[in-house]
Tab-separated table of C-alpha atoms in Angstrom:
chain	number	residue	atom	x	y	z
P	1	MET	CA	-3.594	-15.800	0.912
P	2	ALA	CA	-0.085	-16.964	0.109
P	3	GLY	CA	2.086	-18.066	2.978
P	4	HIS	CA	5.791	-17.864	2.295
P	5	SER	CA	6.288	-16.657	-1.251
P	6	LYS	CA	9.850	-15.616	-2.081
P	7	PHE	CA	9.655	-11.860	-2.300
P	8	LYS	CA	12.948	-10.054	-1.969
P	9	ASN	CA	14.615	-6.792	-2.841
P	10	ILE	CA	11.413	-4.803	-3.112
P	11	MET	CA	12.725	-1.931	-1.094
P	12	HIS	CA	16.341	-0.910	-1.155
P	13	ARG	CA	18.574	-3.538	0.458
P	14	LYS	CA	17.880	-4.031	4.151
P	15	GLY	CA	20.350	-2.175	6.286
P	16	ALA	CA	21.257	0.331	3.603
P	17	GLN	CA	20.113	3.202	5.811
P	18	ASP	CA	22.282	1.967	8.672
P	19	LYS	CA	25.367	3.192	6.817
P	20	LYS	CA	24.396	6.801	7.207
P	21	ARG	CA	22.614	7.114	10.518
P	22	SER	CA	22.230	10.888	10.404
P	23	GLY	CA	20.755	10.677	6.908
P	24	ALA	CA	18.277	8.049	8.068
P	25	PHE	CA	17.270	10.184	11.042
P	26	SER	CA	16.758	13.163	8.738
P	27	LYS	CA	14.340	11.200	6.562
P	28	LEU	CA	12.505	9.817	9.580
P	29	SER	CA	12.209	13.288	11.137
P	30	ARG	CA	10.808	14.662	7.903
P	31	GLU	CA	8.130	11.958	7.750
P	32	ILE	CA	7.199	12.511	11.424
P	33	THR	CA	6.880	16.272	10.883
P	34	VAL	CA	4.741	15.852	7.758
P	35	ALA	CA	2.512	13.263	9.455
P	36	ALA	CA	2.068	15.484	12.520
P	37	LYS	CA	1.301	18.510	10.359
P	38	MET	CA	-1.320	16.658	8.300
P	39	GLY	CA	-3.247	15.371	11.317
P	40	MET	CA	-3.262	15.433	15.103
P	41	PRO	CA	0.181	15.714	16.748
P	42	ASP	CA	-0.774	12.770	18.998
P	43	PRO	CA	0.410	9.371	17.681
P	44	ASP	CA	-2.580	7.641	19.315
P	45	MET	CA	-4.955	9.814	17.288
P	46	ASN	CA	-2.956	9.913	14.045
P	47	PRO	CA	-2.235	6.519	12.377
P	48	ARG	CA	0.349	7.909	9.954
P	49	LEU	CA	2.214	9.651	12.767
P	50	ARG	CA	2.082	6.505	14.905
P	51	ALA	CA	3.603	4.489	12.046
P	52	ALA	CA	6.307	7.122	11.549
P	53	VAL	CA	7.174	7.188	15.258
P	54	ASN	CA	7.310	3.371	15.402
P	55	ALA	CA	9.616	3.326	12.373
P	56	ALA	CA	11.881	5.863	14.059
P	57	LYS	CA	11.975	3.800	17.269
P	58	ALA	CA	12.858	0.708	15.235
P	59	GLN	CA	15.896	2.601	13.897
P	60	SER	CA	16.880	3.579	17.478
P	61	MET	CA	16.166	7.243	16.868
P	62	PRO	CA	16.431	9.123	20.211
P	63	LYS	CA	13.153	10.147	21.860
P	64	ASP	CA	14.294	13.783	21.909
P	65	ASN	CA	14.645	13.774	18.120
P	66	ILE	CA	11.145	12.324	17.743
P	67	ALA	CA	9.667	14.903	20.127
P	68	ARG	CA	11.431	17.756	18.284
P	69	ALA	CA	10.052	16.620	14.938
P	70	ILE	CA	6.497	16.562	16.323
P	71	ASP	CA	6.932	19.906	18.094
P	72	LYS	CA	8.195	21.462	14.885
P	73	ALA	CA	4.888	20.667	13.209
P	74	SER	CA	2.850	21.751	16.242
P	75	ARG	CA	4.566	25.152	16.341
P	76	GLY	CA	3.811	25.698	12.678
P	77	ASP	CA	7.403	26.564	11.764
P	78	ALA	CA	8.049	23.411	9.758
P	79	GLU	CA	8.937	23.617	6.084
P	80	ASN	CA	6.115	22.932	3.654
P	81	TYR	CA	7.043	19.512	2.328
P	82	GLU	CA	5.427	18.163	-0.811
P	83	GLU	CA	5.036	14.466	-1.581
P	84	ILE	CA	6.185	13.797	-5.148
P	85	ARG	CA	6.497	10.424	-6.879
P	86	TYR	CA	8.915	9.797	-9.736
P	87	GLU	CA	8.912	6.784	-12.028
P	88	GLY	CA	11.604	5.417	-14.265
P	89	PHE	CA	13.774	2.555	-15.412
P	90	GLY	CA	17.010	1.230	-13.973
P	91	PRO	CA	19.740	-1.081	-15.303
P	92	GLY	CA	18.465	-4.364	-16.736
P	93	GLY	CA	15.108	-2.806	-17.568
P	94	VAL	CA	13.854	-2.816	-13.981
P	95	SER	CA	11.044	-0.470	-13.025
P	96	LEU	CA	11.577	1.964	-10.154
P	97	ILE	CA	9.170	4.137	-8.178
P	98	ILE	CA	10.875	6.865	-6.157
P	99	GLU	CA	8.894	8.527	-3.381
P	100	THR	CA	10.114	11.900	-2.109
P	101	LEU	CA	9.261	14.537	0.473
P	102	THR	CA	10.636	17.877	-0.634
P	103	ASP	CA	10.486	21.602	0.025
P	104	ASN	CA	12.043	22.309	-3.389
P	105	ARG	CA	10.699	20.257	-6.284
P	106	ASN	CA	13.184	21.728	-8.800
P	107	ARG	CA	16.135	20.572	-6.683
P	108	THR	CA	14.623	17.145	-6.181
P	109	VAL	CA	13.764	16.386	-9.795
P	110	THR	CA	17.223	17.595	-10.905
P	111	ASN	CA	18.953	15.338	-8.375
P	112	VAL	CA	16.803	12.319	-9.191
P	113	ARG	CA	17.188	12.768	-12.949
P	114	THR	CA	20.959	13.238	-12.646
P	115	GLY	CA	21.350	10.246	-10.332
P	116	MET	CA	19.365	8.046	-12.695
P	117	GLY	CA	21.166	9.256	-15.807
P	118	LYS	CA	24.659	8.712	-14.382
P	119	ASN	CA	23.900	5.202	-13.133
P	120	GLY	CA	22.273	3.358	-15.994
P	121	GLY	CA	18.729	4.586	-15.521
P	122	ASN	CA	16.355	7.129	-16.946
P	123	LEU	CA	13.410	9.045	-15.568
P	124	GLY	CA	10.059	8.277	-17.179
P	125	ALA	CA	6.749	10.095	-17.337
P	126	PRO	CA	4.223	9.825	-14.489
P	127	GLY	CA	2.449	6.477	-14.822
P	128	SER	CA	5.181	4.957	-16.983
P	129	VAL	CA	5.852	2.078	-14.564
P	130	SER	CA	3.282	2.296	-11.748
P	131	HIS	CA	0.754	0.335	-13.835
P	132	GLY	CA	2.974	-2.707	-13.195
P	133	PHE	CA	2.647	-2.337	-9.406
P	134	ASP	CA	-0.216	-2.747	-6.944
P	135	ARG	CA	-0.817	-0.062	-4.322
P	136	VAL	CA	-0.991	-1.877	-0.982
P	137	GLY	CA	-0.247	-1.501	2.709
P	138	LEU	CA	2.990	-2.964	4.100
P	139	ILE	CA	3.663	-3.756	7.762
P	140	SER	CA	7.208	-4.853	8.618
P	141	TYR	CA	8.338	-6.934	11.592
P	142	PRO	CA	11.790	-8.215	12.541
P	143	ALA	CA	12.432	-11.959	12.493
P	144	LYS	CA	12.406	-12.002	16.316
P	145	ALA	CA	8.693	-11.110	16.334
P	146	GLY	CA	7.933	-14.798	15.849
P	147	ASP	CA	8.294	-17.724	13.482
P	148	ALA	CA	6.609	-17.751	10.076
P	149	ASP	CA	3.594	-19.753	11.277
P	150	LYS	CA	2.909	-17.447	14.231
P	151	VAL	CA	3.121	-14.328	12.068
P	152	PHE	CA	1.005	-15.901	9.323
P	153	GLU	CA	-1.753	-16.837	11.773
P	154	ALA	CA	-1.687	-13.406	13.406
P	155	ALA	CA	-1.829	-11.662	10.030
P	156	LEU	CA	-4.690	-13.858	8.837
P	157	GLU	CA	-6.656	-13.124	12.016
P	158	ALA	CA	-5.968	-9.382	11.689
P	159	GLY	CA	-7.321	-9.244	8.134
P	160	ALA	CA	-4.095	-9.041	6.107
P	161	GLU	CA	-3.970	-10.190	2.473
P	162	ASP	CA	-0.523	-11.777	2.212
P	163	VAL	CA	2.600	-12.520	4.241
P	164	THR	CA	6.233	-12.906	3.230
P	165	SER	CA	8.614	-14.366	5.789
P	166	SER	CA	12.384	-14.785	5.463
P	167	GLU	CA	15.433	-14.795	7.705
P	168	ASP	CA	15.450	-10.990	7.381
P	169	GLY	CA	11.978	-10.570	8.870
P	170	HIS	CA	8.299	-10.529	8.014
P	171	GLU	CA	6.370	-8.409	5.507
P	172	ILE	CA	2.609	-8.306	5.969
P	173	TRP	CA	0.581	-6.967	3.056
P	174	THR	CA	-2.866	-5.378	3.364
P	175	ALA	CA	-5.436	-3.541	1.300
P	176	VAL	CA	-4.713	0.205	1.285
P	177	GLY	CA	-7.742	1.040	3.427
P	178	ASP	CA	-6.973	-1.692	5.966
P	179	LEU	CA	-3.334	-0.778	6.706
P	180	HIS	CA	-3.715	0.970	10.047
P	181	GLU	CA	-6.509	-1.279	11.352
P	182	VAL	CA	-4.439	-4.405	10.635
P	183	ALA	CA	-1.336	-2.816	12.183
P	184	LYS	CA	-3.347	-1.992	15.315
P	185	ALA	CA	-4.737	-5.543	15.531
P	186	LEU	CA	-1.249	-7.062	15.225
P	187	GLU	CA	0.309	-5.065	18.085
P	188	PRO	CA	-1.125	-7.133	20.993
P	189	VAL	CA	0.203	-10.323	19.363
P	190	LEU	CA	3.481	-9.284	17.719
P	191	GLY	CA	4.346	-5.992	19.415
P	192	GLU	CA	5.038	-2.678	17.670
P	193	ALA	CA	5.874	-2.966	13.991
P	194	GLU	CA	9.141	-1.698	12.524
P	195	GLY	CA	7.138	0.090	9.884
P	196	ALA	CA	3.621	0.517	8.510
P	197	LYS	CA	3.283	2.384	5.237
P	198	LEU	CA	1.638	2.425	1.850
P	199	ALA	CA	3.765	0.489	-0.611
P	200	TRP	CA	4.150	-0.375	-4.269
P	201	LYS	CA	4.205	-4.150	-4.809
P	202	PRO	CA	5.314	-5.316	-8.273
P	203	GLN	CA	3.033	-7.653	-10.192
P	204	THR	CA	5.999	-9.423	-11.791
P	205	MET	CA	9.690	-9.555	-10.899
P	206	VAL	CA	12.768	-9.061	-13.078
P	207	THR	CA	15.858	-11.136	-12.241
P	208	ILE	CA	19.038	-9.269	-13.106
P	209	ASP	CA	22.585	-10.445	-13.726
P	210	GLU	CA	25.804	-9.478	-11.956
P	211	GLY	CA	26.728	-6.565	-14.226
P	212	ASP	CA	23.318	-4.910	-14.046
P	213	ALA	CA	23.066	-5.662	-10.324
P	214	ALA	CA	26.280	-3.783	-9.540
P	215	THR	CA	25.082	-0.719	-11.472
P	216	LEU	CA	21.613	-0.909	-9.958
P	217	LEU	CA	22.950	-1.089	-6.405
P	218	LYS	CA	25.109	1.979	-7.102
P	219	LEU	CA	22.035	3.802	-8.377
P	220	LEU	CA	20.051	2.831	-5.286
P	221	ASP	CA	22.869	4.092	-3.066
P	222	VAL	CA	22.897	7.438	-4.892
P	223	LEU	CA	19.125	7.813	-4.498
P	224	ASP	CA	19.282	6.733	-0.858
P	225	ASP	CA	21.919	9.398	-0.165
P	226	ASP	CA	19.472	12.122	-1.258
P	227	ASP	CA	17.694	13.570	1.786
P	228	ASP	CA	14.569	14.214	-0.290
P	229	VAL	CA	14.179	10.553	-1.286
P	230	GLN	CA	12.135	8.619	1.262
P	231	THR	CA	11.686	5.197	-0.367
P	232	VAL	CA	12.625	3.451	-3.605
P	233	TRP	CA	10.457	0.577	-4.781
P	234	GLY	CA	11.411	-1.740	-7.624
P	235	ASN	CA	10.522	-4.965	-9.390
P	236	TYR	CA	14.072	-6.328	-9.345
P	237	GLU	CA	15.271	-9.563	-7.826
P	238	ILE	CA	18.988	-10.156	-7.323
P	239	PRO	CA	19.880	-13.852	-6.938
P	240	ASP	CA	21.681	-14.777	-3.714
P	241	GLU	CA	24.774	-15.939	-5.570
P	242	VAL	CA	25.036	-12.582	-7.341
P	243	MET	CA	24.708	-10.691	-4.057
P	244	GLU	CA	27.465	-12.867	-2.561
P	245	LYS	CA	29.809	-12.055	-5.464
P	246	LEU	CA	29.093	-8.360	-5.094
P	247	GLY	CA	29.741	-8.556	-1.357
């Protein structure tokens, strides 16, 4: 179990969702509704819903919004959202996995393909890049949850497989089947997690230069602006000095 491996830029840049609060709330509401519709509408009885509610709380989403999203599923008047994964390549040859929740797959694939095509990327066939990623569980905690040693020990005790700690926070990796059990075991020690979800962890990273980084970040912004896009995973690493130049 590795302790403090340098593992950055896997998800879209931290804080990217903060720019468009209403957009972030829309995505969070959609995930809560889908989770509640797929299982029990009680977070204590539905691990996916509990993770979605905790993620919403971490983004300071009002309790009323959370309750409305759950009620929508309970009443049965929620849209029928479909989970669709797209795979493709971005600037610099990076691999991207785009996870969506949509009620209109034609709209979503058109938007994703257009966004990729206009920003140095191209959509690939299913399976074209996912073979280079491992399917794992990811539990996220803010830096204030504890220092790296405390989080590492707690994760080890809870049955996690790996931990990445940085000044931005802590990422705790688990086997797919262990995600919710590990998250539950961590709560008494570290508190509620910012997020607990299935993730795509790249097997190897691609370091990209300033030119490709600027185009890639634009592409990620375009995808993030799409309400149907929930998460973008990639195998890119942008050096700190490049990020500083790009502001």
